[in-house]
Amino acid sequence: PVRMLRIRPEHIKQIIEHARREHPLECCGFLVGKDNEALKVYEMSNVDKSRTTYLMDPREQLQVYKQMEKDGTEIVGIYHSHPHSEAFPSPISTISSSLILLSISLKTRTVGLSQSDRDTIR
């Protein structure tokens, strides 16, 4: 079945701004919502402090999970930036992700999407 993730333009803008603020390092975060619709973007700290990898701060993740429990929402996607390359999923990004992964490339000004060939974004 085809999965569609609905993301509002203001959320894409927020993600791009997050990537620009963190440049030259990778940024990362969660798309949280319901029924494959992103309702909120949670910008996370990249504790790797790397240009090529990210690791979300575990304490921040815990806070997001607590808030989702209160709100009755769930993670519908994960995003991260590629400050110096194209927006494509790395092998590590796709190992076991059942979530949609959004990649933003500052270099090519493109957005990449992965989870499977059947997923779409709008």
Tab-separated table of N, CA and C in Angstrom:
chain	number	residue	atom	x	y	z
A	1	PRO	N	0.823	-1.203	0.000
A	1	PRO	CA	0.000	0.000	0.000
A	1	PRO	C	0.865	1.264	0.000
A	2	VAL	N	0.371	2.273	-0.649
A	2	VAL	CA	1.074	3.549	-0.711
A	2	VAL	C	0.803	4.335	0.564
A	3	ARG	N	1.878	4.828	1.187
A	3	ARG	CA	1.743	5.710	2.353
A	3	ARG	C	2.010	7.128	1.896
A	4	MET	N	1.235	8.044	2.406
A	4	MET	CA	1.451	9.438	2.082
A	4	MET	C	1.635	10.198	3.384
A	5	LEU	N	2.659	11.004	3.439
A	5	LEU	CA	2.895	11.860	4.595
A	5	LEU	C	2.565	13.281	4.186
A	6	ARG	N	1.624	13.890	4.880
A	6	ARG	CA	1.253	15.273	4.602
A	6	ARG	C	2.050	16.188	5.524
A	7	ILE	N	2.764	17.130	4.907
A	7	ILE	CA	3.578	18.089	5.652
A	7	ILE	C	3.187	19.487	5.203
A	8	ARG	N	2.912	20.343	6.153
A	8	ARG	CA	2.535	21.722	5.836
A	8	ARG	C	3.759	22.512	5.366
A	9	PRO	N	3.546	23.479	4.477
A	9	PRO	CA	4.667	24.306	3.993
A	9	PRO	C	5.455	24.967	5.120
A	10	GLU	N	4.772	25.385	6.175
A	10	GLU	CA	5.490	26.029	7.283
A	10	GLU	C	6.417	25.055	8.007
A	11	HIS	N	6.079	23.765	7.975
A	11	HIS	CA	6.955	22.769	8.587
A	11	HIS	C	8.212	22.562	7.738
A	12	ILE	N	8.044	22.524	6.421
A	12	ILE	CA	9.210	22.419	5.537
A	12	ILE	C	10.110	23.629	5.749
A	13	LYS	N	9.508	24.809	5.838
A	13	LYS	CA	10.287	26.030	6.067
A	13	LYS	C	11.050	25.944	7.390
A	14	GLN	N	10.393	25.442	8.442
A	14	GLN	CA	11.046	25.304	9.748
A	14	GLN	C	12.233	24.349	9.671
A	15	ILE	N	12.067	23.240	8.966
A	15	ILE	CA	13.147	22.260	8.827
A	15	ILE	C	14.329	22.868	8.064
A	16	ILE	N	14.036	23.590	6.996
A	16	ILE	CA	15.110	24.232	6.225
A	16	ILE	C	15.841	25.256	7.081
A	17	GLU	N	15.103	26.041	7.851
A	17	GLU	CA	15.736	27.029	8.735
A	17	GLU	C	16.597	26.343	9.798
A	18	HIS	N	16.121	25.222	10.324
A	18	HIS	CA	16.900	24.455	11.296
A	18	HIS	C	18.217	24.005	10.656
A	19	ALA	N	18.130	23.495	9.425
A	19	ALA	CA	19.338	23.045	8.718
A	19	ALA	C	20.312	24.204	8.505
A	20	ARG	N	19.801	25.355	8.162
A	20	ARG	CA	20.671	26.522	7.948
A	20	ARG	C	21.341	26.968	9.246
A	21	ARG	N	20.601	26.948	10.339
A	21	ARG	CA	21.174	27.353	11.635
A	21	ARG	C	22.290	26.415	12.079
A	22	GLU	N	22.129	25.128	11.806
A	22	GLU	CA	23.103	24.137	12.260
A	22	GLU	C	24.285	23.975	11.304
A	23	HIS	N	24.154	24.470	10.093
A	23	HIS	CA	25.226	24.352	9.100
A	23	HIS	C	26.539	24.869	9.687
A	24	PRO	N	27.648	24.175	9.551
A	24	PRO	CA	27.941	23.090	8.614
A	24	PRO	C	27.669	21.686	9.159
A	25	LEU	N	27.041	21.577	10.322
A	25	LEU	CA	26.744	20.268	10.907
A	25	LEU	C	25.370	19.785	10.458
A	26	GLU	N	25.143	18.479	10.591
A	26	GLU	CA	23.818	17.933	10.297
A	26	GLU	C	22.848	18.334	11.391
A	27	CYS	N	21.611	18.602	10.997
A	27	CYS	CA	20.543	18.805	11.978
A	27	CYS	C	19.637	17.584	11.926
A	28	CYS	N	18.776	17.446	12.923
A	28	CYS	CA	17.876	16.305	12.959
A	28	CYS	C	16.645	16.650	13.781
A	29	GLY	N	15.584	15.885	13.571
A	29	GLY	CA	14.376	16.123	14.339
A	29	GLY	C	13.273	15.146	13.990
A	30	PHE	N	12.159	15.321	14.685
A	30	PHE	CA	10.985	14.469	14.511
A	30	PHE	C	9.856	15.240	13.847
A	31	LEU	N	9.069	14.536	13.042
A	31	LEU	CA	7.780	15.009	12.565
A	31	LEU	C	6.752	14.229	13.365
A	32	VAL	N	5.918	14.933	14.102
A	32	VAL	CA	4.962	14.298	15.001
A	32	VAL	C	3.554	14.657	14.550
A	33	GLY	N	2.656	13.689	14.609
A	33	GLY	CA	1.286	13.966	14.207
A	33	GLY	C	0.387	12.767	14.379
A	34	LYS	N	-0.617	12.715	13.518
A	34	LYS	CA	-1.594	11.625	13.535
A	34	LYS	C	-1.950	11.273	12.099
A	35	ASP	N	-2.276	10.027	11.887
A	35	ASP	CA	-2.796	9.582	10.589
A	35	ASP	C	-1.946	10.058	9.416
A	36	ASN	N	-0.635	9.898	9.514
A	36	ASN	CA	0.303	10.276	8.451
A	36	ASN	C	0.256	11.756	8.098
A	37	GLU	N	-0.121	12.591	9.053
A	37	GLU	CA	-0.059	14.035	8.869
A	37	GLU	C	0.837	14.629	9.945
A	38	ALA	N	1.868	15.347	9.509
A	38	ALA	CA	2.765	16.015	10.456
A	38	ALA	C	2.051	17.242	11.011
A	39	LEU	N	1.911	17.279	12.335
A	39	LEU	CA	1.263	18.406	12.998
A	39	LEU	C	2.261	19.304	13.707
A	40	LYS	N	3.449	18.763	13.994
A	40	LYS	CA	4.457	19.526	14.722
A	40	LYS	C	5.843	19.016	14.349
A	41	VAL	N	6.785	19.950	14.308
A	41	VAL	CA	8.195	19.625	14.085
A	41	VAL	C	8.923	19.814	15.405
A	42	TYR	N	9.644	18.795	15.828
A	42	TYR	CA	10.487	18.894	17.026
A	42	TYR	C	11.940	18.916	16.575
A	43	GLU	N	12.580	20.058	16.737
A	43	GLU	CA	13.997	20.180	16.419
A	43	GLU	C	14.794	19.548	17.555
A	44	MET	N	15.682	18.637	17.203
A	44	MET	CA	16.472	17.930	18.197
A	44	MET	C	17.935	18.349	18.094
A	45	SER	N	18.651	18.227	19.196
A	45	SER	CA	20.093	18.486	19.192
A	45	SER	C	20.819	17.266	18.643
A	46	ASN	N	21.793	17.508	17.780
A	46	ASN	CA	22.629	16.440	17.239
A	46	ASN	C	23.839	16.297	18.156
A	47	VAL	N	23.816	15.295	19.021
A	47	VAL	CA	24.919	15.132	19.972
A	47	VAL	C	26.192	14.622	19.295
A	48	ASP	N	26.096	14.143	18.048
A	48	ASP	CA	27.295	13.756	17.297
A	48	ASP	C	28.120	14.974	16.890
A	49	LYS	N	27.473	16.124	16.755
A	49	LYS	CA	28.179	17.344	16.308
A	49	LYS	C	29.007	17.032	15.061
A	50	SER	N	28.354	16.437	14.062
A	50	SER	CA	29.046	15.929	12.878
A	50	SER	C	28.484	16.546	11.600
A	51	ARG	N	29.322	16.565	10.563
A	51	ARG	CA	28.903	17.019	9.239
A	51	ARG	C	28.240	15.898	8.446
A	52	THR	N	28.392	14.648	8.907
A	52	THR	CA	27.925	13.507	8.112
A	52	THR	C	27.030	12.531	8.858
A	53	THR	N	26.865	12.694	10.157
A	53	THR	CA	25.998	11.792	10.926
A	53	THR	C	25.217	12.596	11.954
A	54	TYR	N	24.192	11.954	12.487
A	54	TYR	CA	23.454	12.591	13.573
A	54	TYR	C	23.059	11.552	14.611
A	55	LEU	N	22.928	12.014	15.826
A	55	LEU	CA	22.415	11.212	16.928
A	55	LEU	C	21.598	12.158	17.798
A	56	MET	N	20.308	11.889	17.886
A	56	MET	CA	19.427	12.765	18.655
A	56	MET	C	19.701	12.644	20.147
A	57	ASP	N	19.646	13.776	20.827
A	57	ASP	CA	19.854	13.818	22.273
A	57	ASP	C	18.788	12.960	22.962
A	58	PRO	N	19.193	11.947	23.731
A	58	PRO	CA	18.228	11.051	24.377
A	58	PRO	C	17.290	11.764	25.351
A	59	ARG	N	17.791	12.763	26.051
A	59	ARG	CA	16.917	13.487	26.995
A	59	ARG	C	15.833	14.256	26.254
A	60	GLU	N	16.198	14.861	25.142
A	60	GLU	CA	15.206	15.569	24.335
A	60	GLU	C	14.186	14.587	23.756
A	61	GLN	N	14.666	13.418	23.341
A	61	GLN	CA	13.749	12.404	22.818
A	61	GLN	C	12.720	12.013	23.872
A	62	LEU	N	13.179	11.835	25.097
A	62	LEU	CA	12.271	11.472	26.186
A	62	LEU	C	11.201	12.538	26.375
A	63	GLN	N	11.588	13.813	26.303
A	63	GLN	CA	10.619	14.900	26.446
A	63	GLN	C	9.580	14.871	25.323
A	64	VAL	N	10.030	14.586	24.104
A	64	VAL	CA	9.102	14.497	22.976
A	64	VAL	C	8.126	13.343	23.201
A	65	TYR	N	8.630	12.203	23.642
A	65	TYR	CA	7.753	11.052	23.885
A	65	TYR	C	6.728	11.350	24.974
A	66	LYS	N	7.137	12.038	26.009
A	66	LYS	CA	6.192	12.414	27.073
A	66	LYS	C	5.111	13.338	26.527
A	67	GLN	N	5.509	14.305	25.695
A	67	GLN	CA	4.536	15.234	25.121
A	67	GLN	C	3.585	14.511	24.163
A	68	MET	N	4.115	13.578	23.385
A	68	MET	CA	3.259	12.815	22.469
A	68	MET	C	2.226	12.005	23.240
A	69	GLU	N	2.649	11.448	24.357
A	69	GLU	CA	1.716	10.679	25.179
A	69	GLU	C	0.570	11.565	25.660
A	70	LYS	N	0.894	12.780	26.078
A	70	LYS	CA	-0.142	13.731	26.522
A	70	LYS	C	-1.066	14.131	25.377
A	71	ASP	N	-0.469	14.343	24.191
A	71	ASP	CA	-1.228	14.851	23.048
A	71	ASP	C	-1.939	13.768	22.244
A	72	GLY	N	-1.598	12.518	22.486
A	72	GLY	CA	-2.172	11.443	21.686
A	72	GLY	C	-1.636	11.422	20.261
A	73	THR	N	-0.379	11.830	20.102
A	73	THR	CA	0.243	11.849	18.780
A	73	THR	C	1.345	10.800	18.710
A	74	GLU	N	1.957	10.700	17.540
A	74	GLU	CA	3.028	9.733	17.331
A	74	GLU	C	4.040	10.299	16.345
A	75	ILE	N	5.196	9.681	16.281
A	75	ILE	CA	6.198	10.083	15.296
A	75	ILE	C	5.748	9.562	13.936
A	76	VAL	N	5.606	10.480	12.981
A	76	VAL	CA	5.216	10.095	11.624
A	76	VAL	C	6.394	10.197	10.660
A	77	GLY	N	7.495	10.782	11.124
A	77	GLY	CA	8.684	10.899	10.287
A	77	GLY	C	9.865	11.428	11.069
A	78	ILE	N	11.020	11.248	10.503
A	78	ILE	CA	12.274	11.756	11.058
A	78	ILE	C	12.920	12.575	9.949
A	79	TYR	N	13.553	13.681	10.312
A	79	TYR	CA	14.273	14.441	9.298
A	79	TYR	C	15.705	14.689	9.740
A	80	HIS	N	16.545	14.913	8.745
A	80	HIS	CA	17.913	15.356	9.007
A	80	HIS	C	18.431	16.068	7.768
A	81	SER	N	19.495	16.814	7.942
A	81	SER	CA	20.042	17.574	6.820
A	81	SER	C	21.293	16.907	6.269
A	82	HIS	N	21.579	17.233	5.030
A	82	HIS	CA	22.827	16.859	4.365
A	82	HIS	C	23.492	18.172	3.978
A	83	PRO	N	24.321	18.727	4.845
A	83	PRO	CA	24.896	20.043	4.568
A	83	PRO	C	25.815	20.092	3.353
A	84	HIS	N	26.421	18.954	3.000
A	84	HIS	CA	27.453	18.978	1.957
A	84	HIS	C	27.233	17.938	0.863
A	85	SER	N	26.038	17.367	0.788
A	85	SER	CA	25.782	16.356	-0.237
A	85	SER	C	24.326	16.425	-0.665
A	86	GLU	N	23.981	15.560	-1.614
A	86	GLU	CA	22.608	15.510	-2.099
A	86	GLU	C	21.693	14.904	-1.042
A	87	ALA	N	20.394	15.104	-1.233
A	87	ALA	CA	19.389	14.595	-0.291
A	87	ALA	C	19.031	13.159	-0.661
A	88	PHE	N	19.843	12.226	-0.205
A	88	PHE	CA	19.599	10.814	-0.464
A	88	PHE	C	19.775	10.050	0.840
A	89	PRO	N	19.066	8.941	1.000
A	89	PRO	CA	19.215	8.173	2.233
A	89	PRO	C	20.516	7.378	2.230
A	90	SER	N	21.202	7.404	3.338
A	90	SER	CA	22.397	6.580	3.472
A	90	SER	C	21.963	5.163	3.816
A	91	PRO	N	22.839	4.176	3.606
A	91	PRO	CA	22.475	2.802	3.977
A	91	PRO	C	22.066	2.694	5.442
A	92	ILE	N	22.728	3.440	6.302
A	92	ILE	CA	22.403	3.398	7.737
A	92	ILE	C	21.008	3.952	7.994
A	93	SER	N	20.592	4.946	7.203
A	93	SER	CA	19.284	5.572	7.392
A	93	SER	C	18.144	4.619	7.087
A	94	THR	N	18.383	3.667	6.195
A	94	THR	CA	17.298	2.815	5.723
A	94	THR	C	17.335	1.401	6.279
A	95	ILE	N	18.234	1.121	7.196
A	95	ILE	CA	18.395	-0.243	7.698
A	95	ILE	C	17.081	-0.821	8.210
A	96	SER	N	16.440	-0.140	9.124
A	96	SER	CA	15.223	-0.716	9.705
A	96	SER	C	14.161	0.341	9.936
A	97	SER	N	14.175	1.383	9.142
A	97	SER	CA	13.222	2.454	9.375
A	97	SER	C	11.857	2.105	8.811
A	98	SER	N	10.865	2.046	9.685
A	98	SER	CA	9.492	1.899	9.217
A	98	SER	C	8.843	3.271	9.124
A	99	LEU	N	9.577	4.302	9.535
A	99	LEU	CA	9.102	5.673	9.444
A	99	LEU	C	9.574	6.295	8.143
A	100	ILE	N	8.941	7.369	7.769
A	100	ILE	CA	9.395	8.125	6.612
A	100	ILE	C	10.553	9.002	7.048
A	101	LEU	N	11.607	8.999	6.258
A	101	LEU	CA	12.804	9.784	6.554
A	101	LEU	C	12.929	10.886	5.514
A	102	LEU	N	12.927	12.117	5.976
A	102	LEU	CA	13.038	13.287	5.117
A	102	LEU	C	14.453	13.827	5.211
A	103	SER	N	15.109	13.993	4.063
A	103	SER	CA	16.470	14.531	4.019
A	103	SER	C	16.454	15.857	3.273
A	104	ILE	N	17.086	16.860	3.850
A	104	ILE	CA	17.174	18.190	3.249
A	104	ILE	C	18.625	18.429	2.845
A	105	SER	N	18.867	18.750	1.569
A	105	SER	CA	20.222	19.070	1.119
A	105	SER	C	20.368	20.573	0.978
A	106	LEU	N	21.287	21.146	1.743
A	106	LEU	CA	21.584	22.562	1.581
A	106	LEU	C	22.445	22.783	0.341
A	107	LYS	N	23.229	21.782	-0.036
A	107	LYS	CA	24.119	21.904	-1.196
A	107	LYS	C	23.324	22.017	-2.494
A	108	THR	N	22.358	21.112	-2.686
A	108	THR	CA	21.606	21.086	-3.946
A	108	THR	C	20.213	21.690	-3.826
A	109	ARG	N	19.853	22.105	-2.617
A	109	ARG	CA	18.528	22.692	-2.356
A	109	ARG	C	17.409	21.744	-2.776
A	110	THR	N	17.557	20.483	-2.367
A	110	THR	CA	16.559	19.473	-2.692
A	110	THR	C	16.095	18.775	-1.427
A	111	VAL	N	14.960	18.095	-1.554
A	111	VAL	CA	14.402	17.302	-0.464
A	111	VAL	C	14.348	15.863	-0.933
A	112	GLY	N	14.842	14.947	-0.108
A	112	GLY	CA	14.777	13.528	-0.417
A	112	GLY	C	13.845	12.838	0.560
A	113	LEU	N	13.271	11.755	0.119
A	113	LEU	CA	12.333	11.014	0.949
A	113	LEU	C	12.649	9.545	0.827
A	114	SER	N	12.654	8.852	1.953
A	114	SER	CA	12.879	7.415	1.874
A	114	SER	C	12.047	6.693	2.909
A	115	GLN	N	11.743	5.526	2.631
A	115	GLN	CA	11.203	4.475	3.470
A	115	GLN	C	11.011	3.289	2.559
A	116	SER	N	10.432	3.549	1.416
A	116	SER	CA	10.357	2.548	0.360
A	116	SER	C	9.965	3.272	-0.920
A	117	ASP	N	10.053	2.587	-2.031
A	117	ASP	CA	9.694	3.206	-3.313
A	117	ASP	C	8.214	3.554	-3.379
A	118	ARG	N	7.418	2.989	-2.498
A	118	ARG	CA	5.976	3.198	-2.568
A	118	ARG	C	5.523	4.447	-1.826
A	119	ASP	N	6.381	5.022	-1.009
A	119	ASP	CA	5.980	6.182	-0.222
A	119	ASP	C	6.023	7.457	-1.046
A	120	THR	N	5.108	8.340	-0.747
A	120	THR	CA	5.073	9.636	-1.412
A	120	THR	C	4.974	10.726	-0.365
A	121	ILE	N	5.245	11.932	-0.793
A	121	ILE	CA	5.169	13.076	0.114
A	121	ILE	C	4.467	14.201	-0.614
A	122	ARG	N	3.704	14.976	0.123
A	122	ARG	CA	3.111	16.168	-0.499
A	122	ARG	C	2.980	17.243	0.546
